[in-house]
Short mmCIF file of C-alpha atoms and ligand atoms in Angstrom, two decimals:
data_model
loop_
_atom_site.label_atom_id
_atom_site.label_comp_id
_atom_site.label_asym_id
_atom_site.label_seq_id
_atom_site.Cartn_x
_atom_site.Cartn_y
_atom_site.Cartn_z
CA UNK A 1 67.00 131.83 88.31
CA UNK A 2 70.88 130.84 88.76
CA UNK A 3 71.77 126.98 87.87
CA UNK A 4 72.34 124.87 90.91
CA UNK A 5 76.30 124.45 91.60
CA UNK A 6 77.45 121.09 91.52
CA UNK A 7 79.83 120.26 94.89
CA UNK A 8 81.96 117.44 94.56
CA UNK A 9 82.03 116.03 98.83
CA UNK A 10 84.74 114.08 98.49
CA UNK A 11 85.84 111.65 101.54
CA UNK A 12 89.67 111.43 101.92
CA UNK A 13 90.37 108.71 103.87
CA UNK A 14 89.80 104.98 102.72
CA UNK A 15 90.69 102.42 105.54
CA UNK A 16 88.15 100.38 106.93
CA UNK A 17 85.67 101.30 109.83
CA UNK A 18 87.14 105.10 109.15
CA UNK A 19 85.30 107.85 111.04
CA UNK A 20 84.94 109.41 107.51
CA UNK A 21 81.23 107.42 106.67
CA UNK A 22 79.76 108.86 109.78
CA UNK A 23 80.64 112.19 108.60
CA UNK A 24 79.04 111.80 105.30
CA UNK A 25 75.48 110.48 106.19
CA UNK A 26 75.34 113.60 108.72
CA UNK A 27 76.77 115.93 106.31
CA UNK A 28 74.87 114.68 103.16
CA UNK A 29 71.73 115.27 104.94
CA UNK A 30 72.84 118.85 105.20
CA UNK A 31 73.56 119.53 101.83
CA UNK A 32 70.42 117.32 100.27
CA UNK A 33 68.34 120.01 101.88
CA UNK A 34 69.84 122.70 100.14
CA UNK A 35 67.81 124.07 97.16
CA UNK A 36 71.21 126.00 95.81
CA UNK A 37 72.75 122.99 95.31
CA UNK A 38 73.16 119.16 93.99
CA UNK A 39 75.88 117.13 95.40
CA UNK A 40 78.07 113.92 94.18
CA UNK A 41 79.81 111.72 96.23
CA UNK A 42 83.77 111.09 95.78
CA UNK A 43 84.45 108.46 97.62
CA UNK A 44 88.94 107.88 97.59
CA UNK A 45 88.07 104.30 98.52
CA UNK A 46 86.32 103.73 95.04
CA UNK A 47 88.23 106.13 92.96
CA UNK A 48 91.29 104.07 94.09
CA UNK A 49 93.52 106.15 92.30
CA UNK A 50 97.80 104.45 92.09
CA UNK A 51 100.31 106.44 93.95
CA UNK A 52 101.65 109.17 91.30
CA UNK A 53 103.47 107.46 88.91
CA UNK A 54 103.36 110.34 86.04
CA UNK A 55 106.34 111.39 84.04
CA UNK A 56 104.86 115.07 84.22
CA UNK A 57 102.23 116.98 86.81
CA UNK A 58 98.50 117.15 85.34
CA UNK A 59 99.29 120.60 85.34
CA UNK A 60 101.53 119.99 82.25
CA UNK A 61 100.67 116.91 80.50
CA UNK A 62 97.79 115.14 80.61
CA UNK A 63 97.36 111.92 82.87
CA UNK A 64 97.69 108.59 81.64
CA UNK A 65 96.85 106.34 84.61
CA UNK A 66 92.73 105.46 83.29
CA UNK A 67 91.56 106.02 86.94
CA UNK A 68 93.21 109.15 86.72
CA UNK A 69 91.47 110.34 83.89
CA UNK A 70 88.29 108.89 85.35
CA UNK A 71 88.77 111.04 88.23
CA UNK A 72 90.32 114.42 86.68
CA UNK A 73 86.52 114.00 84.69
CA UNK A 74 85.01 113.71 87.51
CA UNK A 75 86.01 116.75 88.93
CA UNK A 76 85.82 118.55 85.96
CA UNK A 77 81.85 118.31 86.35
CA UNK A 78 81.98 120.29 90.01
CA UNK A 79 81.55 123.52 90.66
CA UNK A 80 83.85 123.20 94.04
CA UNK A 81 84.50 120.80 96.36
CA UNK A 82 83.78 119.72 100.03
CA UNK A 83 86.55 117.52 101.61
CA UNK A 84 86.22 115.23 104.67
CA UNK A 85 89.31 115.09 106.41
CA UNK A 86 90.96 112.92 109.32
CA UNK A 87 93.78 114.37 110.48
CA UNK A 88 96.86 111.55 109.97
CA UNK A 89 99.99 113.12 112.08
CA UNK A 90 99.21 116.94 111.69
CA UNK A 91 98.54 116.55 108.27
CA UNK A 92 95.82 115.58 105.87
CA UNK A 93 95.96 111.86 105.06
CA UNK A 94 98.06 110.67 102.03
CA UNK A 95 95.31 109.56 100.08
CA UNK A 96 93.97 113.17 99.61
CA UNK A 97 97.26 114.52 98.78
CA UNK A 98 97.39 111.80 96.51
CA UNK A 99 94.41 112.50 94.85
CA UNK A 100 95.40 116.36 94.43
CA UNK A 101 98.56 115.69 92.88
CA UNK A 102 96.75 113.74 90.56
CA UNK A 103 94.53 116.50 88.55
CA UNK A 104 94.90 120.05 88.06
CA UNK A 105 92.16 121.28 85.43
CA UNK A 106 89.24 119.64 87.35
CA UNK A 107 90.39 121.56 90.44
CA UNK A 108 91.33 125.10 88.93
CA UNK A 109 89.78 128.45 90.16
CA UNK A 110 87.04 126.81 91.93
CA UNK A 111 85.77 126.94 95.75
CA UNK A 112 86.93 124.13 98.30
CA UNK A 113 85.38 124.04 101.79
CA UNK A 114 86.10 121.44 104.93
CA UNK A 115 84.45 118.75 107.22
CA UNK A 116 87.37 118.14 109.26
CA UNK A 117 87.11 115.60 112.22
CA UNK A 118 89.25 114.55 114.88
CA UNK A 119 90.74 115.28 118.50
CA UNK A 120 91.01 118.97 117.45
CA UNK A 121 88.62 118.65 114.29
CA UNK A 122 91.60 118.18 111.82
CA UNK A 123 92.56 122.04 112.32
CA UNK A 124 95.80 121.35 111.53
CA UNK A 125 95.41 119.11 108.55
CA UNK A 126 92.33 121.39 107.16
CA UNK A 127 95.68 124.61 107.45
CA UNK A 128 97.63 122.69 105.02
CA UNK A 129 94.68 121.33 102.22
CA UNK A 130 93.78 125.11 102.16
CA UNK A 131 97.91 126.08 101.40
CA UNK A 132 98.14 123.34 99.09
CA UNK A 133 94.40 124.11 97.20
CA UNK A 134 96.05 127.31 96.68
CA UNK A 135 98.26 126.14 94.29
CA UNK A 136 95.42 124.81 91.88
CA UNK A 137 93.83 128.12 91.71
CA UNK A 138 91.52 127.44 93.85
CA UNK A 139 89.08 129.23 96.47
CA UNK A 140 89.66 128.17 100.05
CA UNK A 141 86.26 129.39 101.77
CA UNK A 142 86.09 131.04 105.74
CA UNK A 143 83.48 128.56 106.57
CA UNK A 144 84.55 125.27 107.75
CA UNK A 145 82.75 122.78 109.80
CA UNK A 146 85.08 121.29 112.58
CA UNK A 147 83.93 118.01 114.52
CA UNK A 148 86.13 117.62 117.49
CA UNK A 149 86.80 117.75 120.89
CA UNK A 150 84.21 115.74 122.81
CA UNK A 151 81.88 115.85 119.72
CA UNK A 152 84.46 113.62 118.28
CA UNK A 153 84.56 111.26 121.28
CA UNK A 154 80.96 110.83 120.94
CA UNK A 155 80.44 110.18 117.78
CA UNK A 156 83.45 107.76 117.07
CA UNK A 157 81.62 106.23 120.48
CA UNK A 158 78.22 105.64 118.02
CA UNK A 159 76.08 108.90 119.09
CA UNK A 160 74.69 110.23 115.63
CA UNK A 161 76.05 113.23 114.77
CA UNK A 162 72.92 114.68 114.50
CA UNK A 163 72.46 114.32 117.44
CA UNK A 164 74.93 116.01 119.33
CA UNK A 165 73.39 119.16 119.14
CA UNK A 166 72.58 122.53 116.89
CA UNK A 167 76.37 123.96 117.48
CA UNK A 168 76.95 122.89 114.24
CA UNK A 169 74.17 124.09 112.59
CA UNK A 170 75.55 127.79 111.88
CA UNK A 171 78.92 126.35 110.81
CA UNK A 172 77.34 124.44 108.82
CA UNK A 173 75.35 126.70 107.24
CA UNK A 174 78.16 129.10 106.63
CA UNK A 175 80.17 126.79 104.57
CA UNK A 176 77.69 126.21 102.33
CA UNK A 177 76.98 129.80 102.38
CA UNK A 178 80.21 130.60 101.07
CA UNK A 179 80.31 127.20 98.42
CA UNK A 180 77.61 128.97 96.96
CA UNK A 181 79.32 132.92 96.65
CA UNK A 182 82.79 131.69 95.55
CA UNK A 183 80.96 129.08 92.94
CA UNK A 184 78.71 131.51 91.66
CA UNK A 185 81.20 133.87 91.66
CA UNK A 186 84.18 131.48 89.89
CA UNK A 187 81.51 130.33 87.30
CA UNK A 188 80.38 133.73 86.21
CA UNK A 189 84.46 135.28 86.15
CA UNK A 190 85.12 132.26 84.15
CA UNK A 191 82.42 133.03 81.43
CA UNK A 192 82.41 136.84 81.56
CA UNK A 193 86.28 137.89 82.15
C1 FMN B 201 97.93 107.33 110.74
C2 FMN B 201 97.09 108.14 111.69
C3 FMN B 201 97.56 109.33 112.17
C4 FMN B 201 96.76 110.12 113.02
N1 FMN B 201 97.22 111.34 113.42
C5 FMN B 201 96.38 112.17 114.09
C6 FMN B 201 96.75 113.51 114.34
O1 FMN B 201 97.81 113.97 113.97
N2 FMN B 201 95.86 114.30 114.99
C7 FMN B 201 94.64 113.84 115.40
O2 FMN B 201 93.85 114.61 115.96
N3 FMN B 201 94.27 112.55 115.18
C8 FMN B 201 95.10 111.72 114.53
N4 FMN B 201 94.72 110.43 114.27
C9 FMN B 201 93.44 109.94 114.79
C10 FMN B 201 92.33 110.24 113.79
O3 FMN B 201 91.83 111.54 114.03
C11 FMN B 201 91.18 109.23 113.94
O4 FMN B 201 91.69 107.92 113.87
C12 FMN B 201 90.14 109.41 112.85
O5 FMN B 201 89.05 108.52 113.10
C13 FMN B 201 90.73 109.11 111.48
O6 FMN B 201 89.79 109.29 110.45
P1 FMN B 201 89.21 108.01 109.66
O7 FMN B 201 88.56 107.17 110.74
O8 FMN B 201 88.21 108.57 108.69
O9 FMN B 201 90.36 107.31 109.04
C14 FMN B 201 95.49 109.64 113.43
C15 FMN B 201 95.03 108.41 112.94
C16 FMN B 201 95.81 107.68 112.06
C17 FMN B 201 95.25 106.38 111.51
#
């Protein structure tokens, strides 16, 4: 029997009455009825990390902010990482860059899949957090879950997500598909190679 993987769902954007808390109720449903995995939530609004103000990158000094090291702990107990992500002017929003640039260890040589949302499901800003994961090591998966178009016009209108019909069912399932290779995967290189 193989440990459940732990996947961090972290949701990137903070302001209030964000999009971003509709996509988690849906999308922890999903995962809670997984049996090959447990789940915590990451919520950037709570974490409310400061705008980098390091004298050196994670990657080569430790963090001093407390917050910081709060958080870099945090994600040190995942096994990979779903983000929700707007899209804020073709990019992903500031807060989850923010939050990147603020860890390294936590992040390293582990899987990280999408929810993106938006007028064309946050394709564009999902392109860059996969670039940008690549320079933590990390495991951008194929299987992404996209929520746009007129699925996003509904939903931001109050239709449940759930309720907008089985399309995203096999999307779904395929990202957490994947979570579940490139964790198992990571976790065993990291202890056997
Ligand atoms: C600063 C800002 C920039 C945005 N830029 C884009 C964009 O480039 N592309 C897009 O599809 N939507 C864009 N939007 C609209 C967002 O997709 C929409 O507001 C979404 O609900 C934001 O996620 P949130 O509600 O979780 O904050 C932008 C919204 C904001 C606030």
């Amino acid at each position: 029997m193989t440990d459940k993987l732990k996947i961090g769902i972290i949701v990137g954007t903070t302001r209030d009455g964000r999009f971003a808390d509709r996509a988690l109720e849906w999308f922890e449903g999903k995962i809670a009825a997984r049996d090959d995995l447990t789940y915590e939530v990451l919520d950037l609004r709570e974490v409310a990390l400061p705008f980098y103000d390091e004298i050196a990158p994670p990657a080569a000094k430790p963090v001093t902010d407390a917050a910081a090291q709060e958080w870099e702990k945090k994600l040190g107990e995942c096994d990979g990482f779903i983000v929700l992500t707007a899209e804020y002017n073709h990019s992903i929003p500031a807060t989850i860059k923010n939050a990147f640039d603020y860890a390294f260890k936590g992040w390293h040589r582990k899987p990280i899949g999408t929810v993106g949302y938006g007028g064309v499901g946050a394709a564009r800003a999902v392109e860059h957090l996969r670039m940008i994961a690549v320079n933590f090591g990390m495991v951008p998966v194929r299987g992404a879950v996209t929520i746009g178009g007129a699925d996003f016009v509904k939903a931001s209108k109050g239709t449940p997500i759930a309720e907008l019909g089985d399309h995203l069912d096999a999307p779904t399932k395929e990202l957490l598909d994947d979570m579940v290779f490139w964790g198992r995967a990571a976790k065993w290189a990291k202890a056997n190679v």
